[in-house]
PDB file of C-alpha atoms in Angstrom:
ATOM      1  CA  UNK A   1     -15.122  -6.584 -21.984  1.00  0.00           C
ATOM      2  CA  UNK A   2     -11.644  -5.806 -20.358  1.00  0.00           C
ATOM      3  CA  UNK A   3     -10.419  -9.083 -22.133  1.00  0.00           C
ATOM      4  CA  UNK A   4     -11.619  -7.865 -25.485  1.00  0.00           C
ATOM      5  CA  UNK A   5      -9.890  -4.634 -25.004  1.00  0.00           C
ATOM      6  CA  UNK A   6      -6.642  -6.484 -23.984  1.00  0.00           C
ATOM      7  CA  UNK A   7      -6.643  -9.219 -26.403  1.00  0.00           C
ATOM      8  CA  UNK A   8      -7.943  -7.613 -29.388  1.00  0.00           C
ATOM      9  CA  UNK A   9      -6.097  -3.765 -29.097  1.00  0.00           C
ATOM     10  CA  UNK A  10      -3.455  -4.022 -26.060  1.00  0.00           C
ATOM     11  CA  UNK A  11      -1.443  -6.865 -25.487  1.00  0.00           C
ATOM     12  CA  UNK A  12      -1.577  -7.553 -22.110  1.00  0.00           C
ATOM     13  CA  UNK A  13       2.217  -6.620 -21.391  1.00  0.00           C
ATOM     14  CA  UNK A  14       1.415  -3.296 -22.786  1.00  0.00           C
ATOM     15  CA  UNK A  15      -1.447  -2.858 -20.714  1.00  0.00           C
ATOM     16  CA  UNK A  16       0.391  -3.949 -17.018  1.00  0.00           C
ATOM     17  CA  UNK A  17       3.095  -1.488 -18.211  1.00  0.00           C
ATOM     18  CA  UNK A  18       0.541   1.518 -18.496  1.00  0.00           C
ATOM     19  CA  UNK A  19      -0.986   0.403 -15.169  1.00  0.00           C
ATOM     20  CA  UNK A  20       2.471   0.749 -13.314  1.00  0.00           C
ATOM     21  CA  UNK A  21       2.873   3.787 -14.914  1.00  0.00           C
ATOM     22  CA  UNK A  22      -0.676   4.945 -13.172  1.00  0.00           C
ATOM     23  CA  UNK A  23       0.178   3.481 -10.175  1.00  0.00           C
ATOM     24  CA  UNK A  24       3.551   5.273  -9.808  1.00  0.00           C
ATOM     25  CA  UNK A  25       2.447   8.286 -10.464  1.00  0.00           C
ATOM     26  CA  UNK A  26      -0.207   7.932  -8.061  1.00  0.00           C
ATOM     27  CA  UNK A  27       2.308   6.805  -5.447  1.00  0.00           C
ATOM     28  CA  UNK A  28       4.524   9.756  -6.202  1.00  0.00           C
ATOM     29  CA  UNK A  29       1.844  12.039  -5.862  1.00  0.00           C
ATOM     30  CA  UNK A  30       1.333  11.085  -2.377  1.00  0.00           C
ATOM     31  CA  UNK A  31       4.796  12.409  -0.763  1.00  0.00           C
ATOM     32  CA  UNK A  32       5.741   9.526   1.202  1.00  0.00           C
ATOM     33  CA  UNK A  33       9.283   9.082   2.605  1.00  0.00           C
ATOM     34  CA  UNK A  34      11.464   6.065   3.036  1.00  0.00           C
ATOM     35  CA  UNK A  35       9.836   5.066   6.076  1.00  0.00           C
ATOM     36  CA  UNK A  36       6.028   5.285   5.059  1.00  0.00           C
ATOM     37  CA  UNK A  37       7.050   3.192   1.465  1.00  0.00           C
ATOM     38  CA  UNK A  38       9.277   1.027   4.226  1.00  0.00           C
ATOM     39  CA  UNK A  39       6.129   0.425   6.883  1.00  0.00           C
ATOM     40  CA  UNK A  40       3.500  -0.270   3.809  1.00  0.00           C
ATOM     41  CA  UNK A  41       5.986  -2.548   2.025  1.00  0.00           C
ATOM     42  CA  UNK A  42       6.366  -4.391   5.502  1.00  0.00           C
ATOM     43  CA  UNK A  43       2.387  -3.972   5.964  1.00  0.00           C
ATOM     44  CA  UNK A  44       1.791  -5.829   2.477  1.00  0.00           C
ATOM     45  CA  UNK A  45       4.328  -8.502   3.240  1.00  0.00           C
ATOM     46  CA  UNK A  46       2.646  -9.120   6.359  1.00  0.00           C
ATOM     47  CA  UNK A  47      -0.521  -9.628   4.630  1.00  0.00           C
ATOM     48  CA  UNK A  48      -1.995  -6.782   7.477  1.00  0.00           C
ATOM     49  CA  UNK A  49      -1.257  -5.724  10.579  1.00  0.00           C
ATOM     50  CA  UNK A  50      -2.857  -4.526  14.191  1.00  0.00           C
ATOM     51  CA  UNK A  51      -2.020  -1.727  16.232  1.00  0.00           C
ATOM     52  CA  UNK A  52      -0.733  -4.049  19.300  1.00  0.00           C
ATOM     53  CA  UNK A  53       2.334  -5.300  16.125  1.00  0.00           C
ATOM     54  CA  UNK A  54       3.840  -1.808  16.913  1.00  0.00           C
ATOM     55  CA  UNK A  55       7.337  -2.857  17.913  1.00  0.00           C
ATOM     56  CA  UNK A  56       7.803  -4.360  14.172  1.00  0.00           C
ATOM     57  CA  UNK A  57       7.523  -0.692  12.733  1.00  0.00           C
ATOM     58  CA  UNK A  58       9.274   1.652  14.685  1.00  0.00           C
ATOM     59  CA  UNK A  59       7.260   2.393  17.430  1.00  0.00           C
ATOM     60  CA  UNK A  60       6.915   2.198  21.336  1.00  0.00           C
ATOM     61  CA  UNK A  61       2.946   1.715  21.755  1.00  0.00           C
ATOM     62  CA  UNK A  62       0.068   0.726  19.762  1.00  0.00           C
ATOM     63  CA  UNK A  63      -1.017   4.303  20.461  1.00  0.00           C
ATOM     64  CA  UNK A  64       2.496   5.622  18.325  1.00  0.00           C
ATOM     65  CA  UNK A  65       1.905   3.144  15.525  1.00  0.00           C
ATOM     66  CA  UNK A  66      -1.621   4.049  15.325  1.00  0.00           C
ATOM     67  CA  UNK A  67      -0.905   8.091  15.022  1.00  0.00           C
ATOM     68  CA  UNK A  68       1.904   7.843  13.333  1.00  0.00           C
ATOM     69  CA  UNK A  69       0.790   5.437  10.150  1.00  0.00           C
ATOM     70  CA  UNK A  70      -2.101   3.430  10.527  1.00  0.00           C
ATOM     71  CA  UNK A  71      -4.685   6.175  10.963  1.00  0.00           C
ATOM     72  CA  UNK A  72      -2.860   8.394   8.194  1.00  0.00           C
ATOM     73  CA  UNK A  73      -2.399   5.645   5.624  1.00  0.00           C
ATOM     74  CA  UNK A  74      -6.413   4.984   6.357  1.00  0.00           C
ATOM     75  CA  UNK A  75      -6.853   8.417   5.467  1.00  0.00           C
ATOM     76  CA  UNK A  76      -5.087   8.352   2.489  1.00  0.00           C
ATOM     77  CA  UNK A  77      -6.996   5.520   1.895  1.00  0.00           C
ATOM     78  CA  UNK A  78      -3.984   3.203   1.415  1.00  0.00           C
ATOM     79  CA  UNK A  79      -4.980   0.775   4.176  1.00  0.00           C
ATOM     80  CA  UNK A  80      -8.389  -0.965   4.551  1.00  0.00           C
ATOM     81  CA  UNK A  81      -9.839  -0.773   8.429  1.00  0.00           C
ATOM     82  CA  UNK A  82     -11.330  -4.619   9.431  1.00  0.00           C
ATOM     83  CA  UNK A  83     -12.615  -4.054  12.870  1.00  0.00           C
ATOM     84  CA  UNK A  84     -14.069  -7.637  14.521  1.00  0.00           C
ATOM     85  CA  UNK A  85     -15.611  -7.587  18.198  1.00  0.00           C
ATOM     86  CA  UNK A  86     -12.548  -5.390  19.704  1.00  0.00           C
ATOM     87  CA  UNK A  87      -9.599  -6.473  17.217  1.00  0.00           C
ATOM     88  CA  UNK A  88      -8.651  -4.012  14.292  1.00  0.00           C
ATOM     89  CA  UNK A  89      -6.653  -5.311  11.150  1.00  0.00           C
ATOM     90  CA  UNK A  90      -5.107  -3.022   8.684  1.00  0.00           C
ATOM     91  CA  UNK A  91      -4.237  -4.854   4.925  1.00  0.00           C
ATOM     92  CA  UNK A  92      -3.253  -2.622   2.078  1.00  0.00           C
ATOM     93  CA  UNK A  93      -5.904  -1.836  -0.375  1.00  0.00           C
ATOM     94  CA  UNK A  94      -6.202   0.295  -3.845  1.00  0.00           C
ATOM     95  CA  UNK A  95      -2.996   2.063  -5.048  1.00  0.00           C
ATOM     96  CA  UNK A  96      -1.167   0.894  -1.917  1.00  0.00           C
ATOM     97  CA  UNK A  97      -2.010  -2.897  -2.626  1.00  0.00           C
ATOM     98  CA  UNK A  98      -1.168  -2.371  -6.753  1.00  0.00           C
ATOM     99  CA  UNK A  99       1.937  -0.476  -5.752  1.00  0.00           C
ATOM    100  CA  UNK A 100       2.933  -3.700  -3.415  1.00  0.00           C
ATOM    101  CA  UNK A 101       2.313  -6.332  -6.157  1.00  0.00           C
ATOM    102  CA  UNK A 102       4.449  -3.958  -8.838  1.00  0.00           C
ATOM    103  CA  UNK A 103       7.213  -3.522  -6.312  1.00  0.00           C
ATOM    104  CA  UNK A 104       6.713  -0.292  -6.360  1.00  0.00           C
ATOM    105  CA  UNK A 105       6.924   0.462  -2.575  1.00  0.00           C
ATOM    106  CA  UNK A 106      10.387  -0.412  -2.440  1.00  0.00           C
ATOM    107  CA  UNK A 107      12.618   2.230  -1.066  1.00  0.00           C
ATOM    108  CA  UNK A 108      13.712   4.670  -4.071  1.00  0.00           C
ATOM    109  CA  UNK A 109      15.322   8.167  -3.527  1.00  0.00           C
ATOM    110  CA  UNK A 110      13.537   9.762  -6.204  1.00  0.00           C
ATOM    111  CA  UNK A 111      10.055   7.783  -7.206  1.00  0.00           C
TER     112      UNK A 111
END
């Protein structure tokens, strides 16, 4: 269906453009400063992280890094939560993941 929608009434340039246009608004909407867009771009481009990777984003303990973004961003429901035996991964997921593809995480004063 979504390829007889795009091929037969949007091309599919037209249609990526509206998506990054949803997907920037989206990000927008959520408030986040130079460091979150800075620690989710780094998150993407890591392909996920764990708590223990703390040092790499700013922060003394996996306790700090934990508190500080990975539990937020999970909130927000811009990081997906793989827990396996005692080892918790955090990847980007949703808007976060569409915003990282688009380059739309990069660090922008006004976005």
């Amino acid at each position: 269906l979504g390829e007889v929608v795009v091929g037969e009434q949007l091309t599919v340039e037209l249609a990526e453009k509206h998506l990054v246009a949803i997907i920037a608004t989206d990000i927008k909407g959520l408030h986040l400063d130079a460091v979150d867009r800075r620690i989710l771009q780094q998150i993407g481009s890591a392909g996920g992280v764990t708590p223990t990777d703390c040092h790499q984003y700013e922060c003394e303990s996996p306790q700090e890094f934990s508190s500080r973004f990975l539990r937020r961003f999970h909130e927000k429901h811009l990081l997906l939560r793989e827990q396996k035996g005692e080892s918790v991964t955090y990847r980007l997921r949703g808007v976060a993941l569409l915003a990282g593809e688009f380059g739309l995480l990069a660090n922008r004063e006004k976005n």
